Short mmCIF file of C-alpha atoms in Angstrom, two decimals:
data_model
loop_
_atom_site.label_atom_id
_atom_site.label_comp_id
_atom_site.label_asym_id
_atom_site.label_seq_id
_atom_site.Cartn_x
_atom_site.Cartn_y
_atom_site.Cartn_z
CA MET A 1 -3.03 -19.73 -3.38
CA LYS A 2 -0.66 -20.11 -0.37
CA PRO A 3 2.98 -19.23 0.05
CA ALA A 4 5.64 -21.94 0.18
CA ALA A 5 6.68 -23.47 3.62
CA PHE A 6 9.58 -20.88 5.16
CA ASP A 7 11.20 -20.11 8.65
CA TYR A 8 9.96 -16.68 10.25
CA VAL A 9 12.14 -14.23 12.19
CA ARG A 10 10.90 -11.46 14.27
CA ALA A 11 13.82 -9.48 14.49
CA GLU A 12 13.96 -7.49 18.16
CA THR A 13 17.27 -5.38 16.71
CA LEU A 14 18.54 -3.79 13.31
CA GLY A 15 21.91 -6.06 14.14
CA GLU A 16 19.40 -9.06 14.28
CA ALA A 17 17.66 -8.60 10.90
CA ILE A 18 21.08 -8.27 9.24
CA GLU A 19 22.95 -11.31 11.11
CA VAL A 20 20.10 -13.25 10.01
CA LEU A 21 20.22 -11.61 6.28
CA ALA A 22 23.84 -12.24 5.96
CA GLN A 23 23.57 -15.90 7.03
CA HIS A 24 21.00 -16.61 4.44
CA GLY A 25 21.52 -14.13 1.56
CA GLY A 26 18.99 -14.71 -1.47
CA ASP A 27 17.08 -17.22 0.31
CA ALA A 28 15.64 -14.85 2.72
CA ARG A 29 13.26 -12.16 2.51
CA ILE A 30 13.12 -8.89 4.62
CA ILE A 31 9.11 -8.36 5.23
CA ALA A 32 7.97 -4.57 6.50
CA GLY A 33 4.39 -4.00 5.64
CA GLY A 34 3.80 -7.20 3.27
CA GLN A 35 1.15 -5.43 0.98
CA SER A 36 3.53 -6.51 -2.17
CA LEU A 37 5.87 -9.04 -0.59
CA MET A 38 2.83 -11.20 0.56
CA ALA A 39 1.24 -11.04 -2.94
CA MET A 40 4.26 -12.33 -4.03
CA LEU A 41 4.56 -15.40 -1.73
CA ASN A 42 0.97 -16.56 -2.18
CA MET A 43 1.17 -16.37 -6.00
CA ARG A 44 4.81 -18.46 -5.05
CA LEU A 45 6.45 -15.54 -7.24
CA ALA A 46 8.66 -15.58 -4.15
CA ARG A 47 9.65 -18.50 -2.50
CA PRO A 48 12.05 -17.48 0.26
CA LYS A 49 13.39 -20.14 3.03
CA VAL A 50 13.31 -17.38 5.68
CA LEU A 51 11.00 -14.16 6.33
CA ILE A 52 12.76 -11.95 8.30
CA ASP A 53 10.12 -9.25 9.83
CA ILE A 54 11.28 -5.46 10.96
CA MET A 55 8.34 -3.98 11.71
CA ARG A 56 9.07 -4.60 15.40
CA LEU A 57 12.12 -2.41 15.20
CA ARG A 58 10.97 1.11 16.63
CA GLU A 59 14.58 2.44 15.44
CA LEU A 60 13.18 2.12 11.73
CA ASP A 61 9.89 3.88 12.31
CA ARG A 62 11.32 7.38 12.04
CA ILE A 63 11.21 10.14 10.02
CA ASP A 64 13.90 12.59 10.14
CA SER A 65 14.01 16.08 8.25
CA THR A 66 17.28 18.19 8.18
CA SER A 67 17.89 20.94 5.78
CA GLY A 68 17.16 19.71 2.26
CA SER A 69 16.21 16.33 2.71
CA VAL A 70 13.44 14.27 4.68
CA LYS A 71 14.90 10.53 5.28
CA ILE A 72 12.18 7.89 6.19
CA GLY A 73 13.07 4.61 7.64
CA ALA A 74 11.77 1.34 6.58
CA GLY A 75 9.35 0.73 9.17
CA VAL A 76 7.57 3.88 8.31
CA ARG A 77 3.90 3.12 6.63
CA GLN A 78 2.56 4.79 3.83
CA ALA A 79 -0.60 6.18 5.86
CA ALA A 80 1.96 7.51 8.44
CA LEU A 81 4.27 9.38 6.07
CA LEU A 82 0.62 10.57 4.34
CA ALA A 83 -0.34 12.07 7.59
CA TRP A 84 3.02 13.35 8.54
CA PRO A 85 1.96 17.43 9.56
CA GLU A 86 4.71 18.48 7.43
CA LEU A 87 4.15 16.78 3.94
CA ALA A 88 2.94 18.98 2.20
CA THR A 89 5.48 21.65 2.86
CA SER A 90 8.64 19.32 2.74
CA LEU A 91 7.68 16.60 0.28
CA PRO A 92 4.98 18.41 -1.77
CA LEU A 93 5.34 15.89 -4.71
CA LEU A 94 4.60 12.87 -2.18
CA SER A 95 1.71 14.80 -0.68
CA LYS A 96 0.35 14.54 -4.40
CA ALA A 97 1.47 10.99 -5.55
CA LEU A 98 0.85 9.01 -2.08
CA PRO A 99 -2.84 9.13 -2.27
CA TRP A 100 -2.43 7.12 -5.62
CA THR A 101 -0.33 4.68 -4.11
CA GLY A 102 -2.82 1.72 -3.27
CA HIS A 103 -5.89 2.13 -1.11
CA ALA A 104 -6.57 3.27 2.23
CA GLN A 105 -6.88 -0.52 3.38
CA THR A 106 -3.45 -1.36 2.04
CA ARG A 107 -1.89 1.93 3.13
CA SER A 108 -2.24 1.01 6.52
CA ARG A 109 0.20 -1.80 6.25
CA GLY A 110 2.38 -0.65 3.15
CA THR A 111 5.80 1.23 4.11
CA VAL A 112 7.48 3.30 1.56
CA CYS A 113 10.62 1.42 1.43
CA GLY A 114 8.72 -1.61 0.93
CA SER A 115 7.07 -0.28 -2.22
CA LEU A 116 10.70 0.90 -3.60
CA ALA A 117 11.96 -2.49 -2.61
CA HIS A 118 9.55 -4.25 -4.84
CA ALA A 119 10.27 -1.87 -7.73
CA ASP A 120 7.10 -2.40 -9.58
CA PRO A 121 7.74 -0.10 -12.70
CA SER A 122 4.13 1.47 -12.74
CA ALA A 123 4.06 1.92 -8.69
CA GLU A 124 4.06 5.83 -7.86
CA LEU A 125 6.83 5.97 -4.91
CA PRO A 126 9.67 4.62 -7.09
CA LEU A 127 8.38 7.18 -9.88
CA ALA A 128 8.52 10.27 -7.09
CA LEU A 129 12.06 9.07 -6.06
CA VAL A 130 13.49 9.39 -9.44
CA ALA A 131 12.02 12.66 -10.14
CA LEU A 132 13.18 13.80 -7.33
CA GLY A 133 16.89 12.40 -7.01
CA GLY A 134 16.51 10.79 -3.93
CA GLU A 135 18.73 7.87 -2.57
CA LEU A 136 18.25 5.14 -0.82
CA HIS A 137 20.39 3.73 2.25
CA LEU A 138 21.33 0.06 2.03
CA ARG A 139 23.33 -2.01 4.94
CA SER A 140 24.51 -5.01 5.14
CA ALA A 141 26.83 -6.83 7.92
CA GLY A 142 29.67 -4.47 8.33
CA LYS A 143 28.64 -1.92 5.61
CA GLN A 144 26.34 0.98 4.56
CA ARG A 145 26.10 2.45 1.40
CA LYS A 146 23.91 5.18 -0.47
CA VAL A 147 22.35 4.26 -3.87
CA ALA A 148 21.08 6.98 -5.97
CA ALA A 149 17.66 6.47 -7.43
CA ARG A 150 18.30 5.99 -11.07
CA GLU A 151 21.03 3.49 -10.47
CA PHE A 152 18.50 1.84 -7.64
CA PHE A 153 16.16 0.75 -10.31
CA ALA A 154 17.59 -1.86 -12.19
CA GLY A 155 14.48 -3.20 -14.19
CA MET A 156 11.31 -4.42 -13.67
CA MET A 157 11.11 -5.82 -9.90
CA ALA A 158 14.98 -5.31 -10.12
CA THR A 159 16.91 -3.29 -7.97
CA ALA A 160 20.63 -2.58 -7.13
CA ARG A 161 20.10 -4.39 -3.69
CA ALA A 162 22.68 -7.01 -3.03
CA ASP A 163 20.82 -10.25 -1.41
CA ASP A 164 22.60 -9.70 1.99
CA GLU A 165 21.54 -5.60 1.98
CA LEU A 166 18.47 -4.26 3.64
CA ILE A 167 17.11 -1.01 2.78
CA GLU A 168 17.07 0.98 5.84
CA ALA A 169 15.81 4.77 4.93
CA VAL A 170 15.06 6.37 1.87
CA SER A 171 15.71 10.05 1.68
CA PHE A 172 13.85 12.37 -0.45
CA PRO A 173 15.30 16.08 -1.21
CA SER A 174 12.74 18.83 0.51
CA GLY A 175 10.86 21.72 -0.60
CA ASN A 176 10.48 22.19 -3.96
CA ALA A 177 7.17 23.46 -4.54
CA ARG A 178 6.93 23.74 -8.11
CA CYS A 179 5.84 20.42 -8.98
CA ALA A 180 3.02 18.03 -10.49
CA PHE A 181 1.77 15.17 -10.63
CA ARG A 182 -0.92 13.18 -12.74
CA GLU A 183 -1.94 9.19 -13.04
CA VAL A 184 -4.57 7.28 -15.17
CA ALA A 185 -5.17 4.13 -13.92
CA ARG A 186 -8.08 2.13 -14.77
CA ARG A 187 -9.58 2.33 -10.93
CA HIS A 188 -8.63 4.79 -8.47
CA GLY A 189 -5.70 3.40 -6.56
CA ASP A 190 -4.81 0.62 -9.15
CA PHE A 191 -1.31 0.34 -10.78
CA ALA A 192 -1.12 2.80 -13.13
CA ILE A 193 -1.20 2.66 -16.94
CA VAL A 194 0.71 6.08 -17.10
CA ALA A 195 1.56 8.13 -14.25
CA CYS A 196 3.95 11.48 -14.51
CA ALA A 197 5.44 13.65 -12.16
CA ALA A 198 7.36 17.16 -13.43
CA VAL A 199 9.32 19.16 -10.96
CA ALA A 200 11.23 22.52 -11.63
CA THR A 201 14.88 22.43 -11.80
CA LYS A 202 17.54 25.01 -11.69
CA ASP A 203 17.68 25.48 -15.64
CA GLY A 204 14.22 24.08 -16.35
CA VAL A 205 12.32 21.09 -15.66
CA ARG A 206 12.54 17.25 -14.83
CA PHE A 207 9.85 15.10 -16.34
CA ALA A 208 9.55 11.50 -14.88
CA VAL A 209 7.32 8.58 -16.34
CA GLY A 210 6.27 5.72 -14.49
CA GLY A 211 3.95 2.69 -15.84
CA VAL A 212 5.50 2.61 -19.35
CA ALA A 213 9.30 1.30 -19.34
CA ASP A 214 10.59 -1.43 -17.30
CA VAL A 215 11.75 1.39 -14.65
CA PRO A 216 10.51 5.11 -13.76
CA THR A 217 12.39 7.34 -16.27
CA ALA A 218 13.23 10.71 -16.17
CA ARG A 219 14.85 13.38 -18.31
CA ASP A 220 15.90 16.48 -17.82
CA TRP A 221 15.20 19.58 -20.13
CA PRO A 222 15.63 23.40 -20.52
CA ARG A 223 12.74 25.95 -20.54
CA LEU A 224 11.15 23.99 -23.46
CA GLU A 225 7.71 25.68 -25.02
CA GLY A 226 5.21 25.18 -27.77
CA SER A 227 6.54 22.74 -30.66
CA ALA A 228 10.15 22.72 -29.00
CA LEU A 229 8.02 21.04 -25.89
CA ASP A 230 6.07 18.58 -28.09
CA ASP A 231 8.89 17.30 -29.90
CA ALA A 232 11.16 16.43 -26.49
CA LEU A 233 7.75 14.83 -25.19
CA ASN A 234 7.23 12.78 -28.21
CA GLY A 235 10.42 11.53 -28.40
CA PHE A 236 10.79 10.55 -25.02
CA ALA A 237 7.18 8.94 -25.31
CA HIS A 238 9.00 6.67 -28.07
CA GLU A 239 12.10 6.16 -26.46
CA LEU A 240 10.20 4.42 -23.41
CA ASP A 241 9.56 1.50 -25.41
CA ALA A 242 5.84 1.29 -24.58
CA ARG A 243 4.54 -2.15 -25.02
CA ASP A 244 0.86 -3.54 -25.54
CA ASP A 245 -0.51 -5.04 -22.40
CA VAL A 246 -3.95 -6.43 -21.32
CA HIS A 247 -4.41 -2.77 -19.45
CA ALA A 248 -3.79 -0.53 -22.66
CA THR A 249 -1.89 -0.51 -26.23
CA ALA A 250 1.38 0.92 -26.21
CA ARG A 251 0.00 3.92 -28.69
CA TYR A 252 -2.27 4.48 -25.76
CA ARG A 253 0.28 4.83 -23.32
CA ARG A 254 2.61 7.57 -25.83
CA ASP A 255 -0.11 9.55 -26.20
CA LEU A 256 -0.98 9.84 -22.43
CA VAL A 257 2.73 10.92 -21.96
CA ARG A 258 2.37 13.60 -24.62
CA LEU A 259 -0.98 14.73 -23.29
CA ILE A 260 -0.01 14.56 -19.41
CA GLY A 261 3.54 15.60 -20.04
CA ARG A 262 2.45 19.26 -21.78
CA ASP A 263 0.21 19.63 -18.99
CA LEU A 264 2.37 19.17 -16.17
CA VAL A 265 5.73 20.57 -17.79
CA ARG A 266 3.47 23.68 -18.38
CA GLU A 267 2.32 23.66 -15.35
CA VAL A 268 5.73 23.75 -13.26
CA LEU A 269 7.40 26.19 -15.83
CA GLN A 270 4.59 28.88 -15.03
CA MET B 1 14.85 -12.66 17.91
CA THR B 2 12.22 -14.83 18.03
CA ARG B 3 12.60 -17.53 15.38
CA LEU B 4 9.50 -20.18 14.26
CA SER B 5 10.38 -23.08 12.36
CA SER B 6 8.42 -23.84 8.85
CA ALA B 7 8.04 -27.47 10.08
CA GLN B 8 6.05 -26.47 13.14
CA ARG B 9 2.95 -25.30 14.16
CA HIS B 10 3.40 -22.21 16.71
CA LEU B 11 0.93 -20.53 19.43
CA VAL B 12 -0.72 -17.53 18.16
CA ARG B 13 -2.71 -15.52 21.13
CA PHE B 14 -4.68 -12.73 20.12
CA THR B 15 -7.71 -10.46 20.97
CA LEU B 16 -10.81 -11.18 18.49
CA ASN B 17 -13.72 -8.69 18.96
CA GLY B 18 -12.64 -8.10 22.81
CA LYS B 19 -12.32 -11.82 23.50
CA PRO B 20 -9.37 -13.72 24.38
CA VAL B 21 -8.61 -16.27 21.61
CA GLN B 22 -5.85 -18.42 20.36
CA GLY B 23 -4.83 -21.33 18.31
CA GLU B 24 -1.74 -22.92 16.15
CA ALA B 25 -0.33 -21.54 12.99
CA GLU B 26 2.52 -22.76 10.78
CA PRO B 27 4.53 -19.62 9.97
CA ARG B 28 3.16 -19.72 5.91
CA LEU B 29 -0.49 -19.69 7.46
CA LEU B 30 -2.47 -16.84 6.31
CA LEU B 31 -4.32 -14.93 8.53
CA THR B 32 -7.61 -15.29 6.76
CA ASP B 33 -7.36 -19.12 6.88
CA PHE B 34 -6.42 -18.91 10.18
CA LEU B 35 -9.21 -17.14 11.25
CA ARG B 36 -11.49 -19.14 9.23
CA GLN B 37 -10.43 -22.81 9.52
CA THR B 38 -8.41 -22.77 13.07
CA ILE B 39 -10.47 -20.18 14.97
CA GLY B 40 -13.67 -20.82 13.03
CA ALA B 41 -14.61 -17.03 12.71
CA THR B 42 -15.96 -17.86 9.06
CA GLY B 43 -17.55 -13.84 8.22
CA THR B 44 -13.97 -12.87 6.96
CA HIS B 45 -13.96 -13.85 3.65
CA VAL B 46 -11.59 -15.16 1.27
CA GLY B 47 -11.31 -13.48 -2.36
CA CYS B 48 -8.20 -13.25 -4.20
CA GLU B 49 -5.72 -13.84 -1.83
CA HIS B 50 -3.46 -10.74 -3.00
CA GLY B 51 -4.56 -8.14 -1.13
CA VAL B 52 -6.85 -6.52 -4.56
CA CYS B 53 -10.43 -7.51 -4.08
CA GLY B 54 -10.90 -6.47 -0.08
CA ALA B 55 -13.05 -9.30 0.81
CA CYS B 56 -10.89 -10.20 3.97
CA THR B 57 -10.46 -6.57 5.14
CA ILE B 58 -10.48 -6.60 8.99
CA THR B 59 -8.50 -4.13 11.69
CA VAL B 60 -5.62 -5.49 13.32
CA ASP B 61 -5.15 -2.92 16.29
CA GLY B 62 -7.17 -0.30 15.10
CA GLU B 63 -5.70 -0.22 11.60
CA LEU B 64 -7.50 -1.75 8.32
CA ALA B 65 -5.25 -4.98 7.11
CA ARG B 66 -5.88 -7.16 4.41
CA ALA B 67 -5.93 -10.55 6.27
CA CYS B 68 -4.70 -12.25 3.13
CA LEU B 69 -1.65 -10.13 2.86
CA THR B 70 -0.92 -10.71 6.75
CA LEU B 71 0.66 -14.10 8.35
CA ALA B 72 -1.19 -15.27 11.47
CA VAL B 73 2.02 -15.55 13.54
CA GLN B 74 2.48 -11.99 12.87
CA ILE B 75 -0.80 -10.96 14.62
CA ASP B 76 0.48 -12.75 17.91
CA GLY B 77 -0.52 -10.31 20.93
CA CYS B 78 -2.55 -7.81 18.65
CA GLU B 79 -6.24 -6.84 19.07
CA LEU B 80 -8.42 -7.78 15.93
CA ARG B 81 -11.87 -7.01 14.94
CA THR B 82 -13.51 -8.65 12.29
CA VAL B 83 -17.40 -8.56 10.70
CA GLU B 84 -18.54 -10.78 13.88
CA GLY B 85 -18.07 -7.89 15.99
CA LEU B 86 -20.06 -5.63 14.43
CA ALA B 87 -23.65 -6.36 15.33
CA PRO B 88 -24.28 -5.04 18.89
CA ALA B 89 -26.45 -8.51 19.52
CA PRO B 90 -27.02 -11.79 17.80
CA ASP B 91 -30.48 -10.92 16.80
CA ARG B 92 -30.05 -7.02 15.93
CA LEU B 93 -27.80 -5.28 13.37
CA GLY B 94 -25.68 -2.55 13.95
CA VAL B 95 -26.67 0.99 12.33
CA LEU B 96 -24.25 0.34 9.25
CA GLN B 97 -25.72 -2.91 8.79
CA ALA B 98 -29.21 -1.85 8.67
CA ALA B 99 -28.56 0.48 6.54
CA PHE B 100 -26.92 -1.85 4.35
CA ARG B 101 -30.21 -4.18 4.55
CA ARG B 102 -32.42 -0.96 3.84
CA ASN B 103 -30.75 0.19 0.66
CA HIS B 104 -29.81 -3.35 -0.95
CA ALA B 105 -26.22 -2.76 -0.29
CA LEU B 106 -25.47 -6.32 -0.96
CA GLN B 107 -26.59 -8.88 -3.03
CA CYS B 108 -24.42 -12.11 -3.10
CA GLY B 109 -22.89 -10.85 0.40
CA PHE B 110 -19.13 -11.87 -0.75
CA CYS B 111 -17.74 -8.34 -0.63
CA THR B 112 -20.07 -7.44 2.24
CA ALA B 113 -17.75 -8.48 5.41
CA GLY B 114 -14.36 -6.36 4.22
CA ILE B 115 -16.97 -3.21 3.09
CA LEU B 116 -18.31 -3.22 6.35
CA MET B 117 -15.31 -3.37 8.11
CA SER B 118 -13.69 -0.43 5.95
CA LEU B 119 -16.74 1.45 6.10
CA ASP B 120 -16.98 1.17 10.22
CA HIS B 121 -13.28 1.90 10.48
CA TYR B 122 -13.71 4.89 8.52
CA LEU B 123 -17.22 6.32 9.88
CA ARG B 124 -15.89 6.32 13.71
CA ALA B 125 -12.90 8.69 12.20
CA HIS B 126 -14.75 10.91 9.79
CA PRO B 127 -18.45 11.39 11.35
CA LYS B 128 -19.25 13.88 8.50
CA PRO B 129 -18.09 11.79 5.15
CA SER B 130 -18.62 13.35 1.73
CA GLU B 131 -19.86 10.80 -1.48
CA ALA B 132 -16.28 11.50 -2.72
CA GLU B 133 -14.38 10.15 0.01
CA ILE B 134 -16.62 7.13 0.73
CA ARG B 135 -16.35 6.56 -2.99
CA ASP B 136 -12.49 6.92 -2.60
CA LEU B 137 -12.46 4.29 0.30
CA LEU B 138 -14.64 1.77 -1.34
CA SER B 139 -12.09 1.69 -4.31
CA GLY B 140 -10.23 -0.49 -1.99
CA HIS B 141 -12.94 -3.21 -2.52
CA LEU B 142 -14.54 -4.88 -5.18
CA CYS B 143 -18.19 -5.89 -5.48
CA ARG B 144 -19.42 -7.31 -8.69
CA CYS B 145 -23.31 -7.07 -7.87
CA THR B 146 -24.29 -3.73 -6.69
CA GLY B 147 -22.42 -1.30 -9.02
CA TYR B 148 -21.49 0.43 -5.60
CA THR B 149 -24.31 3.00 -5.53
CA PRO B 150 -26.50 1.51 -2.89
CA ILE B 151 -23.42 0.93 -0.91
CA VAL B 152 -22.55 4.57 -1.16
CA GLN B 153 -26.28 5.34 0.07
CA ALA B 154 -25.92 2.84 3.15
CA ALA B 155 -22.91 4.55 4.38
CA LEU B 156 -23.86 8.22 3.85
CA GLU B 157 -27.41 7.27 5.84
CA ALA B 158 -25.35 5.63 8.34
CA ALA B 159 -23.27 8.48 9.07
CA ALA B 160 -26.04 10.86 9.31
CA GLU B 161 -27.90 8.29 11.69
CA LEU B 162 -24.64 7.70 13.76
CA ALA B 163 -23.96 11.42 13.73
CA GLU B 164 -27.86 11.68 15.68
CA LEU B 165 -27.40 8.96 17.81
CA SER B 166 -24.24 10.27 19.02
CA ARG B 167 -26.15 13.69 19.66
CA SER B 168 -28.58 11.79 21.62
CA ASP B 169 -25.77 10.21 23.50
CA HIS B 170 -26.01 6.81 22.40
CA ARG B 171 -22.65 5.24 21.83
CA ASP B 172 -24.07 2.02 20.00
CA VAL B 173 -22.84 1.39 16.88
#
């Protein structure tokens, strides 16, 4: 299918992009790499009147590593982050999850922030952001704010971003080497049937699941072992309210959460 | 700031396989349709139109891209390579294309243009690919005829042949 008609705006500065967004609000959409939005436009699931292209804004194409966090601008493509020499040491969870995000042919165009903006419940980047407890940097005319990952994802493909706000960057806490990621999909690079991430915390472990509930969901647990871990995973698997769909049954999804969860939690608590 | 109105067609100038070309496009026109219908370069195929099947894969400024997830107006000033740019001459196949032919790596040929572009791009940067790497790259394409095995075989053969050629200092891909 083909997109409905829209005006196309190529912004040269961040101010211009914000200004046009303020004028049109919900009738405008930001386009960066376009790997999620263009499919939505083609299927007419999105019908903006104005499309604002931000890929010529050099100021958004940067990765800033400071003590404790890595800030990734809205213009940074997934392939660029994957090729970032510090990725494995600064963001080990992302170095494990990012190769599962789409395919080489889509990572070359798709941006990190674009995947977060799209908020597909089975996408890897939102899951990693929730697992690590990162935050989004949002900007509108005359206002900036930060939103924590858990508040940002509001539902299936719904976020806390207001219509006049642009995602300027995302920050991931850096360093934590004790982390694990695993995904089950029909084909490598397809959306996950279940994707899981585990990250060691001060008191135990944070375990996060994507592809099951409407949003990536995390639980913080103390150091759990044996049947206590099995019980926690079983309770979590049911709380996620899995549903049957064309890809998998709810029961299969719960099984995957329990099985992958046990492996990953054990791995990071070792 | 450039604002292109939905109600008009706009001039798009770009380089296609080394040659400057231009055409007019409404903002909503997909690059696939622009290439095929406006420019007349029908080698790039249109499959799913939502980035999944890979039939329309090309390179834009040296990076792989789904033409169906790209707007024609976005490639103004860019350098594009499509399957039409692979053969060294109208009556000669490139090394990768010839390997596809030898290995029966295509049957209906619908997916082939995109797969050739992905492999051509990949082999330039990775002259000694493993089978696992080729299969990982091919996960971005759907082929309903071959079962992929002959495509993998063709890619590995082409890589070996290209490595041989570059040793004997031929540059012809």
